[in-house]
Amino acid sequence: MQKNRGITDNLLGGLYCYLRKCLFGVLSVGPVPSHIAFIMDGNRRYAKKRNLAEGGGHRAGFAALLSILRYCYELGVKYVSVYAFSIDNFRRKPKDVQYLMELMREKIDELLQQESIINEYGVRLLFIGKLQLLTEPVRVAVEKAMRVTAHNNQRVLIICIAYTSTDEIARAVQESCKDKSDEIQASKVANVSNGAIPRTSLGLNNNGIDLHFQDSCKDYLSATKDCSTVLEGVEVAREKDVFAHNAKKHGNYSEAEITTCNELVEITEESKYKEDEIPSIKLVDIEKNIYMAVAPDPDILIRTSGEARLSNFLLWQTSACPLYSPAALWPEIGLRHLVWAVLNFQRHHFYLEKKKKQF
């Protein structure tokens, strides 16, 4: 009896797999999403609904994740992103957080097993977020997973852990500011190296102007630096004339020395003007430093449990992304939900592509 049941299960499983591939073949006639993102909502409600033990909902949710990953990869989706753990989740009870951390480490190890879906489809694992907030064992497991799968290039699984979109955007802005600061400093060093202010030609090598005259130039530069930036044209020229008159009167400096000092003033003023033109941070700078720069923007965002909120997930990347919210809890998600989301995406594909070009 048991043997017959096993044979029947194998036959049904094979038939289901064949029908699923036929279905995906039909869907592949239309545009296939390159990137699908999931908010895995409803694990705890599922456990409460089924009267499961502590962590039962999350374990069922991990099984659902493996199934949905298989469906996505069979369909031809290259990038899959999942919202695994928010920074806000650290506010939960320490006992609950610790349990989830241990469960996460356990499941990461399972993903790296030889027979896992990761090795079957050649999936590269990427963990993004504020990873320093993770416990040491989880952080070690995360780093190992990314290192071991770094050579895989067929599919990509992005796990957002200790992540919020606002933190991602704030970090991207900080990194962009740092990049611009480094760019400005490098430009200044390059200008000095290239002789933008040639010391020898201005007589600052102590050969053409004595030290007392150099100090006078410095005093003049210091004085003009404190002046308002409105001193342009005639007013700046007048200041130079005053300096030249005083230099001749008190220092008996030659015309060549005065001309040299005025050249120094002009170059310094020009340099100051250029320094004020600080390069602005552009959209491309932010996008370059976003965590999700490793993948294209998602084509579909699926959140289970019927919720239509983004909950601080991929706010930057979903401006033209359709949101699909099935009523099923995450452990209940199945093939039909994915198929419906893809069909809806294909139906509005032309409109969505048009929208993306407007941003």
mmCIF file of N, CA, C and O in Angstrom, residues 239-310:
data_model
loop_
_atom_site.group_PDB
_atom_site.id
_atom_site.type_symbol
_atom_site.label_atom_id
_atom_site.label_comp_id
_atom_site.label_asym_id
_atom_site.label_seq_id
_atom_site.Cartn_x
_atom_site.Cartn_y
_atom_site.Cartn_z
ATOM 1 N N GLU A 239 41.327 98.257 -5.237
ATOM 2 C CA GLU A 239 42.098 97.692 -4.129
ATOM 3 C C GLU A 239 43.543 97.417 -4.562
ATOM 4 O O GLU A 239 44.490 97.616 -3.806
ATOM 5 N N LYS A 240 43.688 96.934 -5.796
ATOM 6 C CA LYS A 240 45.027 96.658 -6.289
ATOM 7 C C LYS A 240 45.836 97.955 -6.423
ATOM 8 O O LYS A 240 47.026 97.999 -6.103
ATOM 9 N N ASP A 241 45.156 99.007 -6.899
ATOM 10 C CA ASP A 241 45.844 100.296 -7.064
ATOM 11 C C ASP A 241 46.301 100.847 -5.721
ATOM 12 O O ASP A 241 47.399 101.389 -5.598
ATOM 13 N N VAL A 242 45.443 100.694 -4.699
ATOM 14 C CA VAL A 242 45.806 101.157 -3.356
ATOM 15 C C VAL A 242 47.023 100.418 -2.860
ATOM 16 O O VAL A 242 47.962 100.976 -2.286
ATOM 17 N N PHE A 243 47.021 99.077 -3.080
ATOM 18 C CA PHE A 243 48.149 98.268 -2.636
ATOM 19 C C PHE A 243 49.431 98.685 -3.364
ATOM 20 O O PHE A 243 50.496 98.824 -2.767
ATOM 21 N N ALA A 244 49.300 98.908 -4.684
ATOM 22 C CA ALA A 244 50.473 99.301 -5.469
ATOM 23 C C ALA A 244 51.033 100.640 -4.991
ATOM 24 O O ALA A 244 52.251 100.825 -4.876
ATOM 25 N N HIS A 245 50.115 101.596 -4.684
ATOM 26 C CA HIS A 245 50.542 102.914 -4.210
ATOM 27 C C HIS A 245 51.283 102.797 -2.886
ATOM 28 O O HIS A 245 52.354 103.382 -2.695
ATOM 29 N N ASN A 246 50.710 102.041 -1.939
ATOM 30 C CA ASN A 246 51.339 101.873 -0.632
ATOM 31 C C ASN A 246 52.677 101.149 -0.742
ATOM 32 O O ASN A 246 53.622 101.428 -0.001
ATOM 33 N N ALA A 247 52.726 100.166 -1.662
ATOM 34 C CA ALA A 247 53.970 99.417 -1.830
ATOM 35 C C ALA A 247 55.095 100.324 -2.313
ATOM 36 O O ALA A 247 56.231 100.243 -1.851
ATOM 37 N N LYS A 248 54.744 101.198 -3.264
ATOM 38 C CA LYS A 248 55.751 102.108 -3.790
ATOM 39 C C LYS A 248 56.181 103.133 -2.745
ATOM 40 O O LYS A 248 57.335 103.503 -2.635
ATOM 41 N N LYS A 249 55.191 103.557 -1.950
ATOM 42 C CA LYS A 249 55.443 104.626 -0.980
ATOM 43 C C LYS A 249 56.296 104.161 0.184
ATOM 44 O O LYS A 249 57.209 104.832 0.630
ATOM 45 N N HIS A 250 55.982 102.956 0.686
ATOM 46 C CA HIS A 250 56.632 102.500 1.911
ATOM 47 C C HIS A 250 57.709 101.456 1.661
ATOM 48 O O HIS A 250 58.637 101.327 2.470
ATOM 49 N N GLY A 251 57.593 100.690 0.622
ATOM 50 C CA GLY A 251 58.530 99.579 0.466
ATOM 51 C C GLY A 251 59.509 99.753 -0.656
ATOM 52 O O GLY A 251 60.443 98.967 -0.789
ATOM 53 N N ASN A 252 59.317 100.780 -1.481
ATOM 54 C CA ASN A 252 60.191 100.995 -2.625
ATOM 55 C C ASN A 252 60.323 99.738 -3.496
ATOM 56 O O ASN A 252 61.416 99.357 -3.910
ATOM 57 N N TYR A 253 59.168 99.055 -3.686
ATOM 58 C CA TYR A 253 59.187 97.857 -4.515
ATOM 59 C C TYR A 253 59.144 98.242 -5.974
ATOM 60 O O TYR A 253 58.551 99.251 -6.363
ATOM 61 N N SER A 254 59.724 97.385 -6.787
ATOM 62 C CA SER A 254 59.781 97.656 -8.221
ATOM 63 C C SER A 254 58.428 97.359 -8.866
ATOM 64 O O SER A 254 57.575 96.685 -8.284
ATOM 65 N N GLU A 255 58.288 97.873 -10.084
ATOM 66 C CA GLU A 255 57.062 97.607 -10.841
ATOM 67 C C GLU A 255 56.895 96.116 -11.092
ATOM 68 O O GLU A 255 55.784 95.581 -11.074
ATOM 69 N N ALA A 256 58.007 95.411 -11.347
ATOM 70 C CA ALA A 256 57.936 93.965 -11.619
ATOM 71 C C ALA A 256 57.415 93.205 -10.410
ATOM 72 O O ALA A 256 56.605 92.276 -10.528
ATOM 73 N N GLU A 257 57.864 93.622 -9.213
ATOM 74 C CA GLU A 257 57.425 92.938 -8.001
ATOM 75 C C GLU A 257 55.942 93.177 -7.752
ATOM 76 O O GLU A 257 55.206 92.274 -7.369
ATOM 77 N N ILE A 258 55.490 94.416 -7.969
ATOM 78 C CA ILE A 258 54.074 94.731 -7.771
ATOM 79 C C ILE A 258 53.218 93.980 -8.774
ATOM 80 O O ILE A 258 52.162 93.435 -8.450
ATOM 81 N N THR A 259 53.676 93.929 -10.017
ATOM 82 C CA THR A 259 52.934 93.188 -11.052
ATOM 83 C C THR A 259 52.838 91.714 -10.698
ATOM 84 O O THR A 259 51.785 91.081 -10.851
ATOM 85 N N THR A 260 53.924 91.155 -10.185
ATOM 86 C CA THR A 260 53.938 89.732 -9.787
ATOM 87 C C THR A 260 52.944 89.465 -8.681
ATOM 88 O O THR A 260 52.212 88.469 -8.694
ATOM 89 N N CYS A 261 52.900 90.369 -7.703
ATOM 90 C CA CYS A 261 51.958 90.180 -6.594
ATOM 91 C C CYS A 261 50.523 90.283 -7.086
ATOM 92 O O CYS A 261 49.656 89.539 -6.645
ATOM 93 N N ASN A 262 50.269 91.219 -8.008
ATOM 94 C CA ASN A 262 48.920 91.340 -8.562
ATOM 95 C C ASN A 262 48.521 90.092 -9.340
ATOM 96 O O ASN A 262 47.368 89.667 -9.322
ATOM 97 N N GLU A 263 49.497 89.489 -10.037
ATOM 98 C CA GLU A 263 49.205 88.234 -10.734
ATOM 99 C C GLU A 263 48.826 87.144 -9.752
ATOM 100 O O GLU A 263 47.937 86.337 -9.999
ATOM 101 N N LEU A 264 49.542 87.125 -8.621
ATOM 102 C CA LEU A 264 49.223 86.154 -7.575
ATOM 103 C C LEU A 264 47.804 86.357 -7.071
ATOM 104 O O LEU A 264 47.047 85.389 -6.860
ATOM 105 N N VAL A 265 47.415 87.608 -6.894
ATOM 106 C CA VAL A 265 46.065 87.917 -6.429
ATOM 107 C C VAL A 265 45.032 87.440 -7.440
ATOM 108 O O VAL A 265 44.016 86.831 -7.093
ATOM 109 N N GLU A 266 45.279 87.707 -8.726
ATOM 110 C CA GLU A 266 44.319 87.317 -9.760
ATOM 111 C C GLU A 266 44.150 85.808 -9.826
ATOM 112 O O GLU A 266 43.035 85.298 -9.936
ATOM 113 N N ILE A 267 45.274 85.084 -9.752
ATOM 114 C CA ILE A 267 45.188 83.612 -9.802
ATOM 115 C C ILE A 267 44.469 83.074 -8.575
ATOM 116 O O ILE A 267 43.669 82.153 -8.648
ATOM 117 N N THR A 268 44.754 83.690 -7.416
ATOM 118 C CA THR A 268 44.092 83.236 -6.188
ATOM 119 C C THR A 268 42.594 83.491 -6.244
ATOM 120 O O THR A 268 41.786 82.656 -5.843
ATOM 121 N N GLU A 269 42.216 84.692 -6.771
ATOM 122 C CA GLU A 269 40.794 84.997 -6.894
ATOM 123 C C GLU A 269 40.109 84.032 -7.860
ATOM 124 O O GLU A 269 39.000 83.570 -7.625
ATOM 125 N N GLU A 270 40.793 83.723 -8.970
ATOM 126 C CA GLU A 270 40.235 82.788 -9.953
ATOM 127 C C GLU A 270 40.099 81.401 -9.346
ATOM 128 O O GLU A 270 39.097 80.723 -9.536
ATOM 129 N N SER A 271 41.123 80.992 -8.578
ATOM 130 C CA SER A 271 41.074 79.680 -7.934
ATOM 131 C C SER A 271 39.945 79.624 -6.926
ATOM 132 O O SER A 271 39.225 78.639 -6.820
ATOM 133 N N LYS A 272 39.769 80.740 -6.191
ATOM 134 C CA LYS A 272 38.703 80.800 -5.193
ATOM 135 C C LYS A 272 37.333 80.696 -5.864
ATOM 136 O O LYS A 272 36.432 80.019 -5.375
ATOM 137 N N TYR A 273 37.207 81.357 -7.030
ATOM 138 C CA TYR A 273 35.938 81.299 -7.763
ATOM 139 C C TYR A 273 35.632 79.875 -8.187
ATOM 140 O O TYR A 273 34.507 79.397 -8.078
ATOM 141 N N LYS A 274 36.656 79.165 -8.677
ATOM 142 C CA LYS A 274 36.445 77.787 -9.131
ATOM 143 C C LYS A 274 36.120 76.872 -7.966
ATOM 144 O O LYS A 274 35.348 75.930 -8.085
ATOM 145 N N GLU A 275 36.746 77.112 -6.795
ATOM 146 C CA GLU A 275 36.485 76.284 -5.628
ATOM 147 C C GLU A 275 35.044 76.441 -5.155
ATOM 148 O O GLU A 275 34.457 75.523 -4.594
ATOM 149 N N ASP A 276 34.488 77.645 -5.362
ATOM 150 C CA ASP A 276 33.102 77.867 -4.945
ATOM 151 C C ASP A 276 32.125 77.068 -5.796
ATOM 152 O O ASP A 276 30.995 76.824 -5.390
ATOM 153 N N GLU A 277 32.555 76.677 -7.004
ATOM 154 C CA GLU A 277 31.691 75.891 -7.883
ATOM 155 C C GLU A 277 31.785 74.414 -7.511
ATOM 156 O O GLU A 277 32.343 73.583 -8.227
ATOM 157 N N ILE A 278 31.280 74.068 -6.333
ATOM 158 C CA ILE A 278 31.354 72.697 -5.839
ATOM 159 C C ILE A 278 30.437 71.814 -6.673
ATOM 160 O O ILE A 278 29.264 72.137 -6.880
ATOM 161 N N PRO A 279 30.946 70.679 -7.169
ATOM 162 C CA PRO A 279 30.102 69.788 -7.974
ATOM 163 C C PRO A 279 28.876 69.335 -7.183
ATOM 164 O O PRO A 279 28.981 68.959 -6.020
ATOM 165 N N SER A 280 27.739 69.408 -7.804
ATOM 166 C CA SER A 280 26.506 69.016 -7.123
ATOM 167 C C SER A 280 26.310 67.509 -7.208
ATOM 168 O O SER A 280 26.834 66.846 -8.098
ATOM 169 N N ILE A 281 25.567 66.973 -6.246
ATOM 170 C CA ILE A 281 25.253 65.549 -6.233
ATOM 171 C C ILE A 281 24.051 65.321 -7.145
ATOM 172 O O ILE A 281 23.009 65.947 -6.984
ATOM 173 N N LYS A 282 24.211 64.441 -8.096
ATOM 174 C CA LYS A 282 23.176 64.183 -9.078
ATOM 175 C C LYS A 282 22.505 62.846 -8.814
ATOM 176 O O LYS A 282 22.957 62.061 -7.986
ATOM 177 N N LEU A 283 21.430 62.620 -9.547
ATOM 178 C CA LEU A 283 20.665 61.382 -9.396
ATOM 179 C C LEU A 283 21.532 60.157 -9.623
ATOM 180 O O LEU A 283 21.447 59.178 -8.887
ATOM 181 N N VAL A 284 22.396 60.229 -10.603
ATOM 182 C CA VAL A 284 23.238 59.083 -10.928
ATOM 183 C C VAL A 284 24.205 58.767 -9.788
ATOM 184 O O VAL A 284 24.570 57.600 -9.570
ATOM 185 N N ASP A 285 24.610 59.793 -9.030
ATOM 186 C CA ASP A 285 25.505 59.568 -7.891
ATOM 187 C C ASP A 285 24.800 58.789 -6.786
ATOM 188 O O ASP A 285 25.391 57.889 -6.178
ATOM 189 N N ILE A 286 23.547 59.152 -6.530
ATOM 190 C CA ILE A 286 22.775 58.437 -5.509
ATOM 191 C C ILE A 286 22.553 56.992 -5.929
ATOM 192 O O ILE A 286 22.760 56.056 -5.141
ATOM 193 N N GLU A 287 22.138 56.802 -7.179
ATOM 194 C CA GLU A 287 21.831 55.451 -7.650
ATOM 195 C C GLU A 287 23.065 54.555 -7.652
ATOM 196 O O GLU A 287 22.967 53.351 -7.471
ATOM 197 N N LYS A 288 24.236 55.165 -7.850
ATOM 198 C CA LYS A 288 25.460 54.386 -7.844
ATOM 199 C C LYS A 288 25.776 53.845 -6.455
ATOM 200 O O LYS A 288 26.366 52.761 -6.322
ATOM 201 N N ASN A 289 25.373 54.566 -5.411
ATOM 202 C CA ASN A 289 25.686 54.175 -4.042
ATOM 203 C C ASN A 289 24.527 53.488 -3.317
ATOM 204 O O ASN A 289 24.641 53.190 -2.126
ATOM 205 N N ILE A 290 23.424 53.288 -4.017
ATOM 206 C CA ILE A 290 22.305 52.560 -3.426
ATOM 207 C C ILE A 290 22.682 51.092 -3.262
ATOM 208 O O ILE A 290 23.385 50.518 -4.088
ATOM 209 N N TYR A 291 22.210 50.467 -2.187
ATOM 210 C CA TYR A 291 22.464 49.034 -1.991
ATOM 211 C C TYR A 291 22.042 48.232 -3.227
ATOM 212 O O TYR A 291 22.743 47.340 -3.680
ATOM 213 N N MET A 292 20.864 48.566 -3.747
ATOM 214 C CA MET A 292 20.264 47.789 -4.831
ATOM 215 C C MET A 292 20.834 48.136 -6.199
ATOM 216 O O MET A 292 20.268 47.760 -7.219
ATOM 217 N N ALA A 293 21.962 48.820 -6.224
ATOM 218 C CA ALA A 293 22.620 49.087 -7.501
ATOM 219 C C ALA A 293 23.106 47.801 -8.155
ATOM 220 O O ALA A 293 23.447 47.785 -9.337
ATOM 221 N N VAL A 294 23.109 46.705 -7.397
ATOM 222 C CA VAL A 294 23.553 45.412 -7.932
ATOM 223 C C VAL A 294 22.507 44.776 -8.838
ATOM 224 O O VAL A 294 22.777 43.749 -9.469
ATOM 225 N N ALA A 295 21.320 45.355 -8.905
ATOM 226 C CA ALA A 295 20.232 44.753 -9.693
ATOM 227 C C ALA A 295 19.399 45.860 -10.324
ATOM 228 O O ALA A 295 19.358 46.987 -9.824
ATOM 229 N N PRO A 296 18.706 45.552 -11.420
ATOM 230 C CA PRO A 296 17.780 46.538 -11.995
ATOM 231 C C PRO A 296 16.588 46.745 -11.061
ATOM 232 O O PRO A 296 16.337 45.919 -10.167
ATOM 233 N N ASP A 297 15.867 47.827 -11.246
ATOM 234 C CA ASP A 297 14.674 48.066 -10.430
ATOM 235 C C ASP A 297 13.673 46.927 -10.624
ATOM 236 O O ASP A 297 13.558 46.376 -11.728
ATOM 237 N N PRO A 298 12.960 46.564 -9.560
ATOM 238 C CA PRO A 298 12.016 45.443 -9.692
ATOM 239 C C PRO A 298 10.891 45.747 -10.679
ATOM 240 O O PRO A 298 10.406 46.866 -10.773
ATOM 241 N N ASP A 299 10.499 44.714 -11.413
ATOM 242 C CA ASP A 299 9.379 44.824 -12.339
ATOM 243 C C ASP A 299 8.051 44.559 -11.637
ATOM 244 O O ASP A 299 7.013 45.077 -12.045
ATOM 245 N N ILE A 300 8.090 43.746 -10.579
ATOM 246 C CA ILE A 300 6.893 43.412 -9.804
ATOM 247 C C ILE A 300 7.273 43.382 -8.331
ATOM 248 O O ILE A 300 8.334 42.867 -7.969
ATOM 249 N N LEU A 301 6.409 43.937 -7.497
ATOM 250 C CA LEU A 301 6.570 43.821 -6.049
ATOM 251 C C LEU A 301 5.352 43.079 -5.504
ATOM 252 O O LEU A 301 4.219 43.527 -5.684
ATOM 253 N N ILE A 302 5.600 41.954 -4.850
ATOM 254 C CA ILE A 302 4.517 41.133 -4.311
ATOM 255 C C ILE A 302 4.599 41.164 -2.795
ATOM 256 O O ILE A 302 5.637 40.828 -2.210
ATOM 257 N N ARG A 303 3.496 41.569 -2.165
ATOM 258 C CA ARG A 303 3.403 41.526 -0.709
ATOM 259 C C ARG A 303 2.197 40.681 -0.332
ATOM 260 O O ARG A 303 1.070 40.970 -0.731
ATOM 261 N N THR A 304 2.457 39.638 0.431
ATOM 262 C CA THR A 304 1.378 38.732 0.843
ATOM 263 C C THR A 304 0.581 39.309 2.009
ATOM 264 O O THR A 304 0.895 40.372 2.536
ATOM 265 N N SER A 305 -0.464 38.604 2.373
ATOM 266 C CA SER A 305 -1.372 38.908 3.498
ATOM 267 C C SER A 305 -2.329 40.050 3.200
ATOM 268 O O SER A 305 -2.990 40.560 4.092
ATOM 269 N N GLY A 306 -2.403 40.482 1.932
ATOM 270 C CA GLY A 306 -3.386 41.485 1.557
ATOM 271 C C GLY A 306 -3.006 42.910 1.879
ATOM 272 O O GLY A 306 -3.769 43.842 1.585
ATOM 273 N N GLU A 307 -1.822 43.124 2.453
ATOM 274 C CA GLU A 307 -1.386 44.480 2.788
ATOM 275 C C GLU A 307 -0.866 45.188 1.543
ATOM 276 O O GLU A 307 -0.194 44.583 0.700
ATOM 277 N N ALA A 308 -1.152 46.481 1.434
ATOM 278 C CA ALA A 308 -0.724 47.260 0.277
ATOM 279 C C ALA A 308 0.346 48.284 0.646
ATOM 280 O O ALA A 308 0.605 49.215 -0.094
ATOM 281 N N ARG A 309 0.957 48.115 1.816
ATOM 282 C CA ARG A 309 2.003 49.042 2.269
ATOM 283 C C ARG A 309 3.375 48.517 1.851
ATOM 284 O O ARG A 309 3.605 47.313 1.813
ATOM 285 N N LEU A 310 4.300 49.443 1.596
ATOM 286 C CA LEU A 310 5.667 49.049 1.256
ATOM 287 C C LEU A 310 6.517 48.792 2.495
ATOM 288 O O LEU A 310 7.556 48.126 2.406
#
